[in-house]
Coordinates of C-alpha atoms and ligand atoms in Angstrom, one line a residue:
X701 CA 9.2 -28.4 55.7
X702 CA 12.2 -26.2 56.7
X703 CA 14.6 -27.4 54.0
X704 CA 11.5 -26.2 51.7
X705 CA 11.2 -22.9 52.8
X706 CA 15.1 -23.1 52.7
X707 CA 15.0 -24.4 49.0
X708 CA 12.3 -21.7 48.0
X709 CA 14.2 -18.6 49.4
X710 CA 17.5 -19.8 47.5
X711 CA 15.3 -20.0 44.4
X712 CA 13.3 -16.5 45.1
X713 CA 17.3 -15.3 45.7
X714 CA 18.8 -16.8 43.2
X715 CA 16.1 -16.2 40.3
X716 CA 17.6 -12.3 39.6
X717 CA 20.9 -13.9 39.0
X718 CA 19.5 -16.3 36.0
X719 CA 17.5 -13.6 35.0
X720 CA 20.8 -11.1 34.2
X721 CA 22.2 -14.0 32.3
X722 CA 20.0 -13.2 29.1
X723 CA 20.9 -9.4 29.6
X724 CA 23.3 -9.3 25.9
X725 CA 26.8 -9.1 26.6
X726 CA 27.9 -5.8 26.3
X727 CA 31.1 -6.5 24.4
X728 CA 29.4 -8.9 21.9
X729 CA 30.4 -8.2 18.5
X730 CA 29.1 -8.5 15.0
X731 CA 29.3 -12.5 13.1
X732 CA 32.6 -12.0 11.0
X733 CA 31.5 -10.5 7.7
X734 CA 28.2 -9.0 8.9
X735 CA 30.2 -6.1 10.7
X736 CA 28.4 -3.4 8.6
X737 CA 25.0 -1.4 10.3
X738 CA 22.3 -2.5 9.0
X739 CA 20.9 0.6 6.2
X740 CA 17.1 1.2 7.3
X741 CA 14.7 1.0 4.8
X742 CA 13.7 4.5 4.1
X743 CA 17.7 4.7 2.7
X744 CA 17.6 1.3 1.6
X745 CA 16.0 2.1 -2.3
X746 CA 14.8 -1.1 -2.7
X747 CA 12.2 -1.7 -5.6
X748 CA 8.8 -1.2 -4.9
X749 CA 8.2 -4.2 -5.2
X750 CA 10.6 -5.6 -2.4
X751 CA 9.4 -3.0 -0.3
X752 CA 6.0 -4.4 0.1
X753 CA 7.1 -7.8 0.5
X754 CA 9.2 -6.5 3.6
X755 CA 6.7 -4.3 5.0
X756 CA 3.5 -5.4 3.8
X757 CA 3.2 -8.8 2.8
X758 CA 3.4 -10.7 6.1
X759 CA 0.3 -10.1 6.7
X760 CA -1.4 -8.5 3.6
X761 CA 0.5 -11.8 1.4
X762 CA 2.7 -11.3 -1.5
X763 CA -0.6 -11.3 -3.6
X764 CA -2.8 -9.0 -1.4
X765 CA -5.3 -11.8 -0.5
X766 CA -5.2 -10.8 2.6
X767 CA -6.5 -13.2 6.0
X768 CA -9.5 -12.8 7.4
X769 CA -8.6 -15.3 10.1
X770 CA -6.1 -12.3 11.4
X771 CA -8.4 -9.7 10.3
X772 CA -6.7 -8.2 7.2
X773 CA -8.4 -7.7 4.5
X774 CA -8.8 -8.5 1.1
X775 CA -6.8 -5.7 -1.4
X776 CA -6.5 -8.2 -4.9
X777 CA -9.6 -7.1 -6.8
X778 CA -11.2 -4.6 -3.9
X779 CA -9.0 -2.1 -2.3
X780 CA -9.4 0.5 -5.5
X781 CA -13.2 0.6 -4.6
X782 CA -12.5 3.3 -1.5
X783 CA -11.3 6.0 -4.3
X784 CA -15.1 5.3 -5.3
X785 CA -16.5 7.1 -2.0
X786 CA -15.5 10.3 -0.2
X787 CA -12.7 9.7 2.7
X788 CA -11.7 6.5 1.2
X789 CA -8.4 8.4 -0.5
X790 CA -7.1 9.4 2.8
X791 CA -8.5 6.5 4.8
X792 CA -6.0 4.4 2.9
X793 CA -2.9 6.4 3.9
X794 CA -4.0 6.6 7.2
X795 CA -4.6 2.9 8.1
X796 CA -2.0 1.9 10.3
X797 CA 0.2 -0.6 8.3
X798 CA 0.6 2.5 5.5
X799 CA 0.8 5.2 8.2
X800 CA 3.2 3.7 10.5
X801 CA 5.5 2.0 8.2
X802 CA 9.5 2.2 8.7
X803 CA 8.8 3.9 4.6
X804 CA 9.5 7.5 3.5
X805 CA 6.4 9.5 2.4
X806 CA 7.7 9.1 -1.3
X807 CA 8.1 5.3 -1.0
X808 CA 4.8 5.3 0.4
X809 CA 3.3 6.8 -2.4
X810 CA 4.8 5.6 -5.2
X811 CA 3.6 2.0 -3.6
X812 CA 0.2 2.9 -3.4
X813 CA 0.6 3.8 -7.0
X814 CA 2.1 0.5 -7.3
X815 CA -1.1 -1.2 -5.6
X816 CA -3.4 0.9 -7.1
X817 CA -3.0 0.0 -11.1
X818 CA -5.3 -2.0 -13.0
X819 CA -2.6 -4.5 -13.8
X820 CA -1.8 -4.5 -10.3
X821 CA -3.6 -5.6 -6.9
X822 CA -6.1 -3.1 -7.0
X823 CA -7.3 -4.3 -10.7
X824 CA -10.8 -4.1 -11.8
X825 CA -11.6 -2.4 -9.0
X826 CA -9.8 1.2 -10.2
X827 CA -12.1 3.7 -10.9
X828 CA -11.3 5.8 -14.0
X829 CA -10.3 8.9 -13.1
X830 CA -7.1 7.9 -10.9
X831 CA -4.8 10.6 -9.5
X832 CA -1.7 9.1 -8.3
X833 CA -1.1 10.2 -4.9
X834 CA 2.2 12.4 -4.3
X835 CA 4.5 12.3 -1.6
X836 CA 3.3 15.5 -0.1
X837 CA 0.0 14.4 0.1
X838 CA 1.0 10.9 1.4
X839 CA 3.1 12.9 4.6
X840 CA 0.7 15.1 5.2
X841 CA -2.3 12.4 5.4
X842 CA 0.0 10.0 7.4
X843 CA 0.1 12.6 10.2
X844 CA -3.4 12.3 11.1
X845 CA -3.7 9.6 13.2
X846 CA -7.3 7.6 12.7
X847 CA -9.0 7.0 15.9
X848 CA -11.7 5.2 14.8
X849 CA -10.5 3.1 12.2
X850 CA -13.5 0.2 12.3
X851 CA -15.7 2.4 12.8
X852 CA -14.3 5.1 9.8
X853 CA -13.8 1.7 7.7
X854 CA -17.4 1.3 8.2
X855 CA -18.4 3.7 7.6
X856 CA -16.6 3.8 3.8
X857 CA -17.9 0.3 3.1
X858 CA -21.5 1.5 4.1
X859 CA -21.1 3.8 1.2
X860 CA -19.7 1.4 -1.1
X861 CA -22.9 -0.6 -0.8
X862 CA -25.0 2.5 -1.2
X863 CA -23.4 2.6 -4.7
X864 CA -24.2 -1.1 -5.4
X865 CA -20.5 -2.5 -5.0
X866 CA -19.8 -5.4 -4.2
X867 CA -17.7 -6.0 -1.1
X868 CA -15.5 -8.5 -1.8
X869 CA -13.0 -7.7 0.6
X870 CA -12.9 -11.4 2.5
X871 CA -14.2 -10.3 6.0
X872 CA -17.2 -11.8 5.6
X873 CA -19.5 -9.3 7.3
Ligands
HEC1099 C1 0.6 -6.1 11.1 C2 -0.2 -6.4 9.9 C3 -0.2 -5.4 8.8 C4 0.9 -4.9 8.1 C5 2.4 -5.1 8.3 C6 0.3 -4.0 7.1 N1 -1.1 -4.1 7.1 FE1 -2.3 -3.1 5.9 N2 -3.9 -3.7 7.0 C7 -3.8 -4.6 8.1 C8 -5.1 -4.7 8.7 C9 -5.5 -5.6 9.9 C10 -6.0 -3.9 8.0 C11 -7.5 -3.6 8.2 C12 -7.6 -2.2 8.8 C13 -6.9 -2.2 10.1 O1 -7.3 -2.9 11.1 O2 -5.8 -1.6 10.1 C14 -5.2 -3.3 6.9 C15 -5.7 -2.4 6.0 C16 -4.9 -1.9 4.9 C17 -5.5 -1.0 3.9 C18 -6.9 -0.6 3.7 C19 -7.7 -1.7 3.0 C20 -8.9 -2.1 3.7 O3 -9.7 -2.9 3.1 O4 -9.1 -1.7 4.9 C21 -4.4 -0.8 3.0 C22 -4.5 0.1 1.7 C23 -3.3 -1.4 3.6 N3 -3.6 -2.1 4.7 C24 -2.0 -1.3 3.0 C25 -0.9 -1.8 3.6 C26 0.4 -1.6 3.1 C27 0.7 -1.0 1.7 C28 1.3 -2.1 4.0 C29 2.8 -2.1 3.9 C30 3.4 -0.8 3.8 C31 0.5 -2.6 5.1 N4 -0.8 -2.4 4.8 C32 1.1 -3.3 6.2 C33 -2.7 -5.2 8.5 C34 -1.4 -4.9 8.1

């Protein structure tokens, strides 16, 4: 019984000590030939393209199909249908995954753009009278932060129906 006791205060004692071993060595240095910072991604001027598979498509997919299983939803075919009902413009600048993303407000926008084509992810469900959004409007939406997003998303999909579309959107309620 005593050599337990014994055991567990050298354990309790010693667990600090194994603990500051996975603290990262201070004087650690960069893999030879990877010395360079990395560039972030608001400098990086990738293609539009790229920038949505770094930023967007782990869990949107590369083809906007979205998972309901992790709660993302369906853009391929649906996402143009919120510029169909008031609020839905800014809602999708002000979702988090747009808002909060490591992009500039003009790489924001010109992906939205990018989304938002008929020959893109957004498709058939563009209305007609499109304005591309702008990078002022992008940073100055982006600011607001949504407090309610289910219940603002809701709300924009209630409207939808009230105009007979079809909400196709994957999260099957
Ligand atoms: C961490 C996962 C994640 C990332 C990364 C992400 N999103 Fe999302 N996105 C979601 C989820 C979940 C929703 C549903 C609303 C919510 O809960 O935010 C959503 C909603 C959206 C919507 C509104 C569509 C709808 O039906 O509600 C748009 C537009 C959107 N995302 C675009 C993007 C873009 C563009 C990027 C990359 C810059 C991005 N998202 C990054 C998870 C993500």
């Amino acid at each position: 019984m005593r050599s337990l006791i014994l055991l567990g205060l050298v354990c309790a004692l010693s667990a600090p000590l194994a603990f500051a071993r996975a603290i990262p060595n201070p004087a650690q240095s960069h893999a030879p030939g990877n010395e360079d910072v990395q560039t972030p991604i608001a400098q990086a001027g990738y293609s539009v393209g790229v920038n949505y598979q770094l930023q967007c498509a782990g869990c949107h997919l590369g083809d906007g199909t979205g998972s309901a299983a992790n709660d993302t939803p369906r853009m391929k075919g649906f996402v143009g249908n919120f510029l169909k009902v008031p609020g839905g413009r800014e809602f999708l600048v002000r979702v988090p995954g747009m808002s909060q993303s490591a992009l500039n407000n003009a790489q924001l926008a010109d992906l939205l753009n990018w989304l938002l084509r008929e020959d893109g992810m957004a498709g058939s469900s563009m209305p007609a009278d499109y304005q591309p959004y702008t990078s002022e409007e992008v940073m100055a939406l982006r600011a607001r932060t949504m407090l309610n997003l289910p219940g603002t998303r809701g709300e924009l999909i209630k409207a939808m129906r009230a105009q007979g579309i079809a909400i196709d959107d994957g999260m099957n309620y």
